[in-house]
CSV table of C-alpha atoms in Angstrom, one decimal:
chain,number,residue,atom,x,y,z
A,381,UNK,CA,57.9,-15.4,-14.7
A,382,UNK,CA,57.8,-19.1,-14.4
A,383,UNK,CA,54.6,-20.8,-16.7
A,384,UNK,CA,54.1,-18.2,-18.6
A,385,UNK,CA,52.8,-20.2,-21.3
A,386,UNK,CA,50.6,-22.4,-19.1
A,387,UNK,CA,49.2,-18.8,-17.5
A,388,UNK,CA,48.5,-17.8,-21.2
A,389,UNK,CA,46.7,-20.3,-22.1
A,390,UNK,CA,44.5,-20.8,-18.6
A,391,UNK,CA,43.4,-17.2,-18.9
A,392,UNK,CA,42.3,-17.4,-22.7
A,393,UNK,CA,40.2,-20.7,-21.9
A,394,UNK,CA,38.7,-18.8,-18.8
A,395,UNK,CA,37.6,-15.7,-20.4
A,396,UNK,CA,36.4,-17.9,-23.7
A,397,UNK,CA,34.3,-19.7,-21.6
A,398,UNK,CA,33.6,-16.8,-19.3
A,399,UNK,CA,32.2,-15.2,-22.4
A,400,UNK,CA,30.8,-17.9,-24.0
A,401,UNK,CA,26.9,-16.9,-24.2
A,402,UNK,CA,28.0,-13.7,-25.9
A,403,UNK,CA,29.9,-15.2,-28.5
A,404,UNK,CA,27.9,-18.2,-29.1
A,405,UNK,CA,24.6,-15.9,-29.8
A,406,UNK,CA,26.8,-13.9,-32.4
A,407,UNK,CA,26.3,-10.8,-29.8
A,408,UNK,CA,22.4,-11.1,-30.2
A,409,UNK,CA,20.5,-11.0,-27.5
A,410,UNK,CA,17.2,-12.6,-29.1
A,411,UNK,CA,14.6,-10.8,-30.4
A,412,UNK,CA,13.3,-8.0,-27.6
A,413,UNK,CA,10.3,-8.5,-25.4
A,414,UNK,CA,7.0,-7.0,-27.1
A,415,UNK,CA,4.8,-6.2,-23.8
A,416,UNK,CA,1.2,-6.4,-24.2
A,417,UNK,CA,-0.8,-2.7,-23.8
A,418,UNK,CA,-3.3,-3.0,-21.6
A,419,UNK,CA,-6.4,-5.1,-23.1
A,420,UNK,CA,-9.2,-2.4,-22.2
A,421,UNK,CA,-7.5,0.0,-24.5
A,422,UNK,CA,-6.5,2.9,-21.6
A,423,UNK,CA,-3.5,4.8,-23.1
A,424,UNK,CA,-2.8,6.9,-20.0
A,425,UNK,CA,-0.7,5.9,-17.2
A,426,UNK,CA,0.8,7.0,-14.0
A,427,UNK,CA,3.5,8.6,-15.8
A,428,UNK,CA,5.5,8.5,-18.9
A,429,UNK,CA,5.9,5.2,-20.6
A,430,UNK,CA,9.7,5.9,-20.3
A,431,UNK,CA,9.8,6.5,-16.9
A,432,UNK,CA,7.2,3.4,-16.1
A,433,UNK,CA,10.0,1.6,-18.1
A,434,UNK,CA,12.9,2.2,-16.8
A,435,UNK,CA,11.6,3.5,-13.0
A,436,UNK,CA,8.5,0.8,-12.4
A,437,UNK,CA,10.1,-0.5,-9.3
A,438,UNK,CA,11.0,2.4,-7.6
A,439,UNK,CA,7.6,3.5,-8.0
A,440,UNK,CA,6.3,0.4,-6.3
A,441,UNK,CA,8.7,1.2,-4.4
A,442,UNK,CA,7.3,4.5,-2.8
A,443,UNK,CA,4.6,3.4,-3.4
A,444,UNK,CA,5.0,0.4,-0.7
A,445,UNK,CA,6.6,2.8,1.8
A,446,UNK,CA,3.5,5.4,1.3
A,447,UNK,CA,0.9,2.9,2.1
A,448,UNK,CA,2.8,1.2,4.4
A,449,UNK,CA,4.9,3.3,6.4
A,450,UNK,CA,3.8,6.7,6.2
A,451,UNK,CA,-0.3,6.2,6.2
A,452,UNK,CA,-0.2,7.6,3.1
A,453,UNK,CA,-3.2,6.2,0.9
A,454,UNK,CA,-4.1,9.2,-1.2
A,455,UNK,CA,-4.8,7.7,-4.8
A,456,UNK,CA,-2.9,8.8,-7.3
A,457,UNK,CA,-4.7,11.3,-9.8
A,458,UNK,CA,-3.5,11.7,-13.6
A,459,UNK,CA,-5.6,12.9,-16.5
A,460,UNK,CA,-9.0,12.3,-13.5
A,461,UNK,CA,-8.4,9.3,-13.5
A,462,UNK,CA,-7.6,7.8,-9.8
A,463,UNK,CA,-5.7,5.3,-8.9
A,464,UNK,CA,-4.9,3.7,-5.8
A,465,UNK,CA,-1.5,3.6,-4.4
A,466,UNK,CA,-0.7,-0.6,-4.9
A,467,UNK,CA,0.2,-2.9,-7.3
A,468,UNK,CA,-2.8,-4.9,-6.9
A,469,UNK,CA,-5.2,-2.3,-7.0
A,470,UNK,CA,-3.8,0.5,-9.7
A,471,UNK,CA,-1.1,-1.4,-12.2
A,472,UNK,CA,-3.3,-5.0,-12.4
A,473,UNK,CA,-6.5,-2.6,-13.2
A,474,UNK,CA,-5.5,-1.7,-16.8
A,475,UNK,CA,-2.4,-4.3,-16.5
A,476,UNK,CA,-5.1,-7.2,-16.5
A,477,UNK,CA,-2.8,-9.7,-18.2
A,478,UNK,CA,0.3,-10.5,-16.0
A,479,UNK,CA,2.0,-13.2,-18.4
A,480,UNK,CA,1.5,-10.9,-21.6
A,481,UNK,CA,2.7,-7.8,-19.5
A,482,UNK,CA,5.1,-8.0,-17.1
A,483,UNK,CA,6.4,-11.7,-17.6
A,484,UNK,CA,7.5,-11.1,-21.0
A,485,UNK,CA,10.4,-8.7,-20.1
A,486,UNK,CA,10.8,-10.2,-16.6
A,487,UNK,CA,11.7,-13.4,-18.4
A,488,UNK,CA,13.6,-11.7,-21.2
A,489,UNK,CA,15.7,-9.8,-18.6
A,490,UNK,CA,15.9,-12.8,-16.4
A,491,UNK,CA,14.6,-11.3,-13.6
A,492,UNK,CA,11.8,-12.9,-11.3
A,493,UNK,CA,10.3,-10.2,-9.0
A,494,UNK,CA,8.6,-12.0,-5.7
A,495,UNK,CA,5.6,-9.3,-5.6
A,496,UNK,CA,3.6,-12.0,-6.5
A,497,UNK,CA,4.3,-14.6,-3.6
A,498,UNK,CA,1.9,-12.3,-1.9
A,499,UNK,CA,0.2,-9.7,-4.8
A,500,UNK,CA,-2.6,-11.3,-6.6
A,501,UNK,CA,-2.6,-11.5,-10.7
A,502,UNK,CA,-5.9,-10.7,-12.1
A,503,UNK,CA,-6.1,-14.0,-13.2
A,504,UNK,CA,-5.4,-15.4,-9.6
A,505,UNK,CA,-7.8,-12.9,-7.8
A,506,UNK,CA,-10.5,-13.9,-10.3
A,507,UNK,CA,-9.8,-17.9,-9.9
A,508,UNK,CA,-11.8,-17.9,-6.0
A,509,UNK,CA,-14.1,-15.0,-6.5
A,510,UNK,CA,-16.8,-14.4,-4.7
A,511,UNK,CA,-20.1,-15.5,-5.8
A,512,UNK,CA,-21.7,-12.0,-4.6
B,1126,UNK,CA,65.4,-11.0,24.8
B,1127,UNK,CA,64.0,-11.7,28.6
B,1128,UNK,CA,64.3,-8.0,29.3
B,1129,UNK,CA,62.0,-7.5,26.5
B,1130,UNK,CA,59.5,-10.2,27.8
B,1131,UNK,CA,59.8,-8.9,31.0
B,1132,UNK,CA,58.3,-5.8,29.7
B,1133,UNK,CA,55.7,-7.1,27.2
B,1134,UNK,CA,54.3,-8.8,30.5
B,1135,UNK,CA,54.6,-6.0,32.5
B,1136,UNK,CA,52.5,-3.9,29.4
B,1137,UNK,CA,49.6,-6.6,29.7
B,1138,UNK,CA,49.2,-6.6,33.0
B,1139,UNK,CA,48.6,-2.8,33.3
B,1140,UNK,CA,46.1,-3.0,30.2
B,1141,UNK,CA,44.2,-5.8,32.1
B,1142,UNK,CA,44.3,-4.0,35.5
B,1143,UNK,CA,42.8,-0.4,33.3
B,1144,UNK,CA,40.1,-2.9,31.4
B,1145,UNK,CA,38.7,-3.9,34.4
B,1146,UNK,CA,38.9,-0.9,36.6
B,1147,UNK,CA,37.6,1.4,33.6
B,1148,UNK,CA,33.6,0.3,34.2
B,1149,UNK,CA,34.3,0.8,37.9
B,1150,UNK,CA,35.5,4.8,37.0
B,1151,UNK,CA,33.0,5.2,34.6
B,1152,UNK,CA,30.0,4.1,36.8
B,1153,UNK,CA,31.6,6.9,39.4
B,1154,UNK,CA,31.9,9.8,37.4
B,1155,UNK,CA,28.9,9.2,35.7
B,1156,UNK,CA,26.1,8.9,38.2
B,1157,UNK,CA,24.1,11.6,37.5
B,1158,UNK,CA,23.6,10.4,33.5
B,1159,UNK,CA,22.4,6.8,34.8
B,1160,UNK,CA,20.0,8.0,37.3
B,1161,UNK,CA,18.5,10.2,34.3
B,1162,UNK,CA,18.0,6.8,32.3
B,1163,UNK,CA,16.8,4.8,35.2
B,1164,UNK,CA,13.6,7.3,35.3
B,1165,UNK,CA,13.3,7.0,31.3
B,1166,UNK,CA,13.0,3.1,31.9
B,1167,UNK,CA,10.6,3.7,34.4
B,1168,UNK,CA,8.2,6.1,31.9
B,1169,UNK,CA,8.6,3.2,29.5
B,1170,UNK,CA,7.1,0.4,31.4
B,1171,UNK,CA,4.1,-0.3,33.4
B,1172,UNK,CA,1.9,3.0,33.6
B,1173,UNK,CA,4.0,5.0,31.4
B,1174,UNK,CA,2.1,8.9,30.5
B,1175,UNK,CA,-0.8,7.9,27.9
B,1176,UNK,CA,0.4,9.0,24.2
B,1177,UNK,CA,-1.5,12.0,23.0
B,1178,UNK,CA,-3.1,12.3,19.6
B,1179,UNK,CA,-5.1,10.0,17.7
B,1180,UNK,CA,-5.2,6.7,19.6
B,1181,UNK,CA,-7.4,3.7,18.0
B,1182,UNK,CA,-8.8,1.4,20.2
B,1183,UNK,CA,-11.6,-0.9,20.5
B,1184,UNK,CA,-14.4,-1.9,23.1
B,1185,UNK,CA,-15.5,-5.1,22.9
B,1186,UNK,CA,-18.8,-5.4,24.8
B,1187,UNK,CA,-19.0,-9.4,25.9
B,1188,UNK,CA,-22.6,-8.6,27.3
B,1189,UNK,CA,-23.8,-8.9,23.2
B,1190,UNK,CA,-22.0,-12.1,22.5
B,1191,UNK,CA,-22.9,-13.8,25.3
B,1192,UNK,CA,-25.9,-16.7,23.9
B,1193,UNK,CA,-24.7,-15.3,20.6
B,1194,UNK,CA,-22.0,-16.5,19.3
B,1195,UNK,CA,-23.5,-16.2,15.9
B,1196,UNK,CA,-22.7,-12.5,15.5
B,1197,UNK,CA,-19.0,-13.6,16.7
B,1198,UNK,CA,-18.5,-16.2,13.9
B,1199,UNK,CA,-20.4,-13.2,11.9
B,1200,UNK,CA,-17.3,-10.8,13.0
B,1201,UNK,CA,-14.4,-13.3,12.5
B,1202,UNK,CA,-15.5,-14.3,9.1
B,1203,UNK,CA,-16.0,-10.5,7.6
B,1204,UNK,CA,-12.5,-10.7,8.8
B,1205,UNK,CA,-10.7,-13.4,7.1
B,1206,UNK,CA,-12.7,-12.6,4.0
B,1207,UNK,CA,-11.3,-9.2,3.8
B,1208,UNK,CA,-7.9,-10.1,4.1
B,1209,UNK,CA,-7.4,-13.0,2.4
B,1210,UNK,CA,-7.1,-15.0,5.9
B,1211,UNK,CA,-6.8,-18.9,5.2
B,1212,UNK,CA,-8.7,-21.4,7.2
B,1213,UNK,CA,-5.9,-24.1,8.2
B,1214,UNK,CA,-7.2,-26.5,10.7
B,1215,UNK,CA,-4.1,-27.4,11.8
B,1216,UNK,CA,-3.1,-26.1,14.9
B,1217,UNK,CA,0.4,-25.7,14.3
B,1218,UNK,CA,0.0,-23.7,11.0
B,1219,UNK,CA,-3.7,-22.3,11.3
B,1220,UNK,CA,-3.2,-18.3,11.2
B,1221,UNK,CA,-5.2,-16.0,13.6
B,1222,UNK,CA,-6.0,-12.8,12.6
B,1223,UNK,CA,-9.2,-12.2,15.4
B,1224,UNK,CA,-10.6,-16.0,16.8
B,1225,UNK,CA,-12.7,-17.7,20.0
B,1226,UNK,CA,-11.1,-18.4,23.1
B,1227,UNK,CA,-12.0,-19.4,26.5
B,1228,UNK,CA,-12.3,-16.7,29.7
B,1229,UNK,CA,-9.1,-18.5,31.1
B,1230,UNK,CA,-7.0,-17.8,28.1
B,1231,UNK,CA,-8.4,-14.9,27.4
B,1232,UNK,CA,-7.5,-12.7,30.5
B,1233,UNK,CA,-4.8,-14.9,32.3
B,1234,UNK,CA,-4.3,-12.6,34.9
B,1235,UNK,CA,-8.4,-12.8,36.1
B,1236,UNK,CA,-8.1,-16.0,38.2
B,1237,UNK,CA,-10.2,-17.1,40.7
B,1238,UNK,CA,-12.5,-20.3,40.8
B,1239,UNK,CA,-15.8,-19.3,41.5
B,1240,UNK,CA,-16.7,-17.4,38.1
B,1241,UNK,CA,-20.6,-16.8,36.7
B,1242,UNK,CA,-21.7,-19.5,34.3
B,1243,UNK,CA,-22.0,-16.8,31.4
B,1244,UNK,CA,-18.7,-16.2,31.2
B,1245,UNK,CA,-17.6,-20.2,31.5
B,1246,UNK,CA,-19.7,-21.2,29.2
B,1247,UNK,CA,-19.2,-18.2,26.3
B,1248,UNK,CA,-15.9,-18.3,23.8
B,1249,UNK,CA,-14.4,-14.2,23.7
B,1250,UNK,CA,-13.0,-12.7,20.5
B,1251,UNK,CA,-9.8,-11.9,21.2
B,1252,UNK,CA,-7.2,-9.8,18.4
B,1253,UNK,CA,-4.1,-7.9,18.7
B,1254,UNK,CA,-4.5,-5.4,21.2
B,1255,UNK,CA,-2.2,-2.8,19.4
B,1256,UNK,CA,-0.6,-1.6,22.4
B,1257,UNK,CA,1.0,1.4,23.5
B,1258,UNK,CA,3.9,-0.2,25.0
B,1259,UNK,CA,4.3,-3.3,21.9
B,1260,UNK,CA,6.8,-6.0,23.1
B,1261,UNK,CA,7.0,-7.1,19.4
B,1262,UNK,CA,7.5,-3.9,18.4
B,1263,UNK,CA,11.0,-3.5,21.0
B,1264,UNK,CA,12.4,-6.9,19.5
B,1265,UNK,CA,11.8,-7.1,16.0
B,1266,UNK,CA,15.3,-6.7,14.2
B,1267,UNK,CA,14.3,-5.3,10.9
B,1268,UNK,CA,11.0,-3.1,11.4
B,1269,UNK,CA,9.0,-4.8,10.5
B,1270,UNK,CA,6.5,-4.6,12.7
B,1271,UNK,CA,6.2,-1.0,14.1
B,1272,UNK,CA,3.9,1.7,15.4
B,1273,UNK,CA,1.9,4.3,13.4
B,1274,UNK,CA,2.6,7.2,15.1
B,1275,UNK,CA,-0.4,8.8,13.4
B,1276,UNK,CA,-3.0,6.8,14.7
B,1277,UNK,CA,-1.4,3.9,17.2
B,1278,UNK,CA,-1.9,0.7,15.0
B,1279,UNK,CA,0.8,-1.3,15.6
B,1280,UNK,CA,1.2,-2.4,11.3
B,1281,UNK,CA,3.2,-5.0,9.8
B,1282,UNK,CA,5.1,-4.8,6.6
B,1283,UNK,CA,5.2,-8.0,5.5
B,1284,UNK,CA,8.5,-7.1,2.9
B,1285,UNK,CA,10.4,-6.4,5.6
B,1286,UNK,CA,9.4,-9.5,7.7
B,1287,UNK,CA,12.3,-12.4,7.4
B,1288,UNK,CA,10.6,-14.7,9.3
B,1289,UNK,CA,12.2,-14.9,12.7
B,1290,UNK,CA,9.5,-14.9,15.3
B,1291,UNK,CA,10.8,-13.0,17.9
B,1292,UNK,CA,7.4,-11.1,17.9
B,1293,UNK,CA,5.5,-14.1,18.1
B,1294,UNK,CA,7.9,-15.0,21.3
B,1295,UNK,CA,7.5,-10.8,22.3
B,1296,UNK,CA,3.9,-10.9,22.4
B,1297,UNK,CA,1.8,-12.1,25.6
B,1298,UNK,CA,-1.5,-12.3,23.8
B,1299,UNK,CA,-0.2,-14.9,21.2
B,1300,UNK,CA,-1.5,-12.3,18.3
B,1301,UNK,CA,0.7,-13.5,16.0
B,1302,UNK,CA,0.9,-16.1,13.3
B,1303,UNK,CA,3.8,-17.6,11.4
B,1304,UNK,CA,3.2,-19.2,7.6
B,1305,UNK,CA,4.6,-22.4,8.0
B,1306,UNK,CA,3.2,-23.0,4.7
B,1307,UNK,CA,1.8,-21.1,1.8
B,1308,UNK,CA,-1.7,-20.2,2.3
B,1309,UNK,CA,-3.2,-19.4,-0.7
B,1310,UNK,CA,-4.8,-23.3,-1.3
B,1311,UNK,CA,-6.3,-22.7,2.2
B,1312,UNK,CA,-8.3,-19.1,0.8
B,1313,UNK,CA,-11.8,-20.0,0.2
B,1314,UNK,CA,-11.9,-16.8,-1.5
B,1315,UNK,CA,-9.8,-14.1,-2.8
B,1316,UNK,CA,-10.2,-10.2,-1.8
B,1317,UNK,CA,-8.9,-8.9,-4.9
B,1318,UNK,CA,-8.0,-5.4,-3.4
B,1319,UNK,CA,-5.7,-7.3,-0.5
B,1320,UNK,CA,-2.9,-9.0,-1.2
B,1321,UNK,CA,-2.3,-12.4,0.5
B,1322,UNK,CA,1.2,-13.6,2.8
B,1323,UNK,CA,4.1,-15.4,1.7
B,1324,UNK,CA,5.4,-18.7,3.8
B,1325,UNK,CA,7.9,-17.4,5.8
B,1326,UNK,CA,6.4,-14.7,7.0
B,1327,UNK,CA,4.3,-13.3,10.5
B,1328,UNK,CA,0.9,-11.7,10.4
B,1329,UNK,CA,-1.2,-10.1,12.6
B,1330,UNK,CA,-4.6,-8.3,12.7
B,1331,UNK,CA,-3.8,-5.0,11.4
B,1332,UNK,CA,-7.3,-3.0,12.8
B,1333,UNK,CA,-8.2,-3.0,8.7
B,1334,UNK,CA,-6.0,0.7,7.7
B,1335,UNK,CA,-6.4,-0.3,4.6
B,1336,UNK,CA,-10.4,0.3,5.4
B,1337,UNK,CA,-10.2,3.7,7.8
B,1338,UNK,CA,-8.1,4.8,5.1
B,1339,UNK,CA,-11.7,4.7,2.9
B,1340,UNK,CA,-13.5,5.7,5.5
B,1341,UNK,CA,-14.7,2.8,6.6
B,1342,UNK,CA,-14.8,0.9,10.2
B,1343,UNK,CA,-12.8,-2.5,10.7
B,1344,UNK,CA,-14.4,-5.6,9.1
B,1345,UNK,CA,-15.2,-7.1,12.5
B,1346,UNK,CA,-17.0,-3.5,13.2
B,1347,UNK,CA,-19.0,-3.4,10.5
B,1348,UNK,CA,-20.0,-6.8,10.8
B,1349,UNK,CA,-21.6,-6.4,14.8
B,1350,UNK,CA,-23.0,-3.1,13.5
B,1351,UNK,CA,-26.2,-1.9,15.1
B,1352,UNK,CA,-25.6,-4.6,18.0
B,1353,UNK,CA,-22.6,-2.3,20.0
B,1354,UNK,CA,-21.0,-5.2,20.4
B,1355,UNK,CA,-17.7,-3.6,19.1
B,1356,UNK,CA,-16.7,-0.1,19.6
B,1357,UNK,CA,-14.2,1.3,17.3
B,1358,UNK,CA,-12.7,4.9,17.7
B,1359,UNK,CA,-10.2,7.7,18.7
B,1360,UNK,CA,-9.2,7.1,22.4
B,1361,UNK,CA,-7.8,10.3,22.9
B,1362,UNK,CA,-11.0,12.3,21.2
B,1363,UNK,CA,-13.5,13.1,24.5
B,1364,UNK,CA,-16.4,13.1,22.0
B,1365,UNK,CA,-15.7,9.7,20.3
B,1366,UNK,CA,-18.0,7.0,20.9
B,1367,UNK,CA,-15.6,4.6,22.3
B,1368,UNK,CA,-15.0,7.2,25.2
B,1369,UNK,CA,-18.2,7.6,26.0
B,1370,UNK,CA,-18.3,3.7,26.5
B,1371,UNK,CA,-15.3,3.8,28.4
B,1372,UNK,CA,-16.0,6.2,30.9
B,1373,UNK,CA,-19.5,4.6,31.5
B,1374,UNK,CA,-18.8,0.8,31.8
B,1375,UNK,CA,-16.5,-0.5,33.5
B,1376,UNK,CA,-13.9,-2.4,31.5
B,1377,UNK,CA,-11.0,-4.5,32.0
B,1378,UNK,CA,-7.7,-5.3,29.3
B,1379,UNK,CA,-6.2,-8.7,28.6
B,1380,UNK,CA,-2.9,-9.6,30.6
B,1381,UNK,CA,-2.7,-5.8,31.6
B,1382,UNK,CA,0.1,-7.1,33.8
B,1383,UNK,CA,2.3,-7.4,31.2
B,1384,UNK,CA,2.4,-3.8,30.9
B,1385,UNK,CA,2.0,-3.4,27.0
B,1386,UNK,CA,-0.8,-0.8,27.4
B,1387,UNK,CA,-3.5,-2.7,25.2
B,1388,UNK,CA,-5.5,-0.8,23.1
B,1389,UNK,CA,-8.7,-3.6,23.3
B,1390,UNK,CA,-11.3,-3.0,26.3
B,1391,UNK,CA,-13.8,-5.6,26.9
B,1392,UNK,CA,-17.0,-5.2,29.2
B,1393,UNK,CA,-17.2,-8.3,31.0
């Protein structure tokens, strides 16, 4: 093996700077995301807080496809409540605070979901209401 | 090492000769199997069998909108207020969900010189026609735009959409709209229950699903109600109100030449 050393020594520098946002935090990831509940005090939701956790987007998911695809509008009922099949029209309801809610683990997870180039925010919806 | 050559030449030749002749056999043996498809393509296009269940569809009776163009602006505006429509005024980027336009434009295919006053002098609503036969439907690449098969409407899934027009090329009734830019600074105001486009993508009038499915008739509808200037219903459905209308009046369809089937009747 010819350059061995030179080898060596190119692949520690590349996986120490590879790795470098690891190391440099100490293996701390910053303090995790505290999500705020929803401001109206509703305790119930579509399902299980774990599965909303880990599973939100597939439900928006099927959601999307049901509405969408498959004429399939039936709102959802849990505990009689109904909701609406849509992001907009179910999650926002109780969800009324975007950048306390889903920003804060969106950001923490670095992850920036495009639902709202088209889905209005409370706070967007309620900035050109209509004067009824 | 020339024998070889020889050979290798002799190899490629035959392959060539068996490339090209191979349509030629095919096309012989299989006659039978392309006659079959030639009558398919002939169901497909113009005056293909009428689709059976639920059909929507829409008569639009000019005879209330002519001298009243009032109750038309009333119509187009319930529609961009439900769905979050913006109001560009420039041509290039404006989006049309349902809007005014001349006789001429309207039904290209009605030519002749000598027409009545009323009809030169009043604008038509015209909309997607949700065909039965959608040319946007054939070309788009991703699905995006497709065909309920429940109920006809010819729907748009605006995730799907990437953007690349063919529909808006597709379409002979120029039903589509592309968002060269992003339109929420052009919303006067926001339908919270309806989400709003993205640049990038094409929209359409989608005959308000998102209302039948409550129950409710299509903003424009609603807005002409009492007037029967717009008839909304099931064309398939002999007791509908829209069939009544239909087999009374006579009515003609935009650009029926095209053979896209429309859905949208209007008494002239």
């Amino acid at each position: 093996m010819y350059n061995k050393t030179m080898i060596v020594a190119g692949l520690v520098i590349f996986v120490l700077m590879v790795t470098f946002p690891v190391w440099y935090n100490r293996l701390d990831a910053g303090p995790l995301p505290k999500p705020e509940l929803p401001p109206g005090g509703e305790k119930e939701c579509v399902a299980s807080a774990s599965f909303m956790r880990d599973k939100h987007m597939q439900l928006l998911y099927e959601w999307r496809d049901d509405v969408l695809r498959n004429t399939d509008r039936v709102a959802v009922t849990v505990g009689g409540k109904e909701y609406r099949k849509g992001l907009q029209m179910a999650c926002m309801e109780c969800h009324s605070n975007k950048e306390k809610f889903c920003d804060t683990c969106h950001d923490y997870a670095a992850v920036t979901p495009d639902c709202w180039d088209c889905h209005l925010t409370p706070t967007e919806a309620a900035a050109k209401k209509e004067a009824h | 090492m020339d024998n070889k050559r020889r050979k290798f030449l002799k190899m490629a030749g035959a392959t060539v000769l068996a490339g090209i002749s191979a349509p030629a056999v095919v096309n012989l043996t299989s006659g039978s199997a392309l006659a079959a498809s030639g009558t398919d393509a002939a169901h497909g296009g113009h005056g293909g069998p009428a689709p059976t269940g639920v059909r929507l569809g829409m008569v639009i009776d000019m005879r209330k909108f002519y001298g009243n163009q009032e109750l038309l602006d009333k119509a187009i505006e319930a529609c961009y207020r439900v769905h979050n429509i913006p109001k560009i005024q420039n041509r290039k980027s404006e989006i049309k969900w349902i809007w005014k336009t001349g006789f001429a434009n309207a039904f290209v295919d009605q030519s002749h010189n000598k027409r009545s006053e009323t009809v030169l002098n009043n604008q038509f609503p015209v909309l997607c026609n949700h065909c039965d036969n959608p040319s946007c439907v054939k070309v788009c690449p991703t699905k995006a735009t497709f065909v309920h098969e429940e109920d006809g409407i010819v729907a748009m899934d605006y995730h799907r959409c990437i953007g690349c027009r063919f529909c808006m090329a597709a379409c002979p009734y120029g039903a589509r709209s592309f968002n060269w830019e992003d339109p929420r600074p052009y919303i006067e105001t926001y339908n919270p229950d309806f989400p709003t486009r993205m640049r990038g993508v094409v929209e359409k009038c989608n005959f308000c699903g998102e209302r039948l499915a409550l129950g409710l008739e299509p903003a424009c509808v609603e807005a002409c109600q009492g007037t029967g200037a717009m008839v909304f219903g099931d064309l398939n459905d002999p007791e509908s109100e829209i069939r009544k209308v239909l087999n009374q009046e006579f009515t003609i369809q935009r650009n029926s030449a095209a053979g896209t089937r429309p859905s949208v009747f209007y008494i002239v």
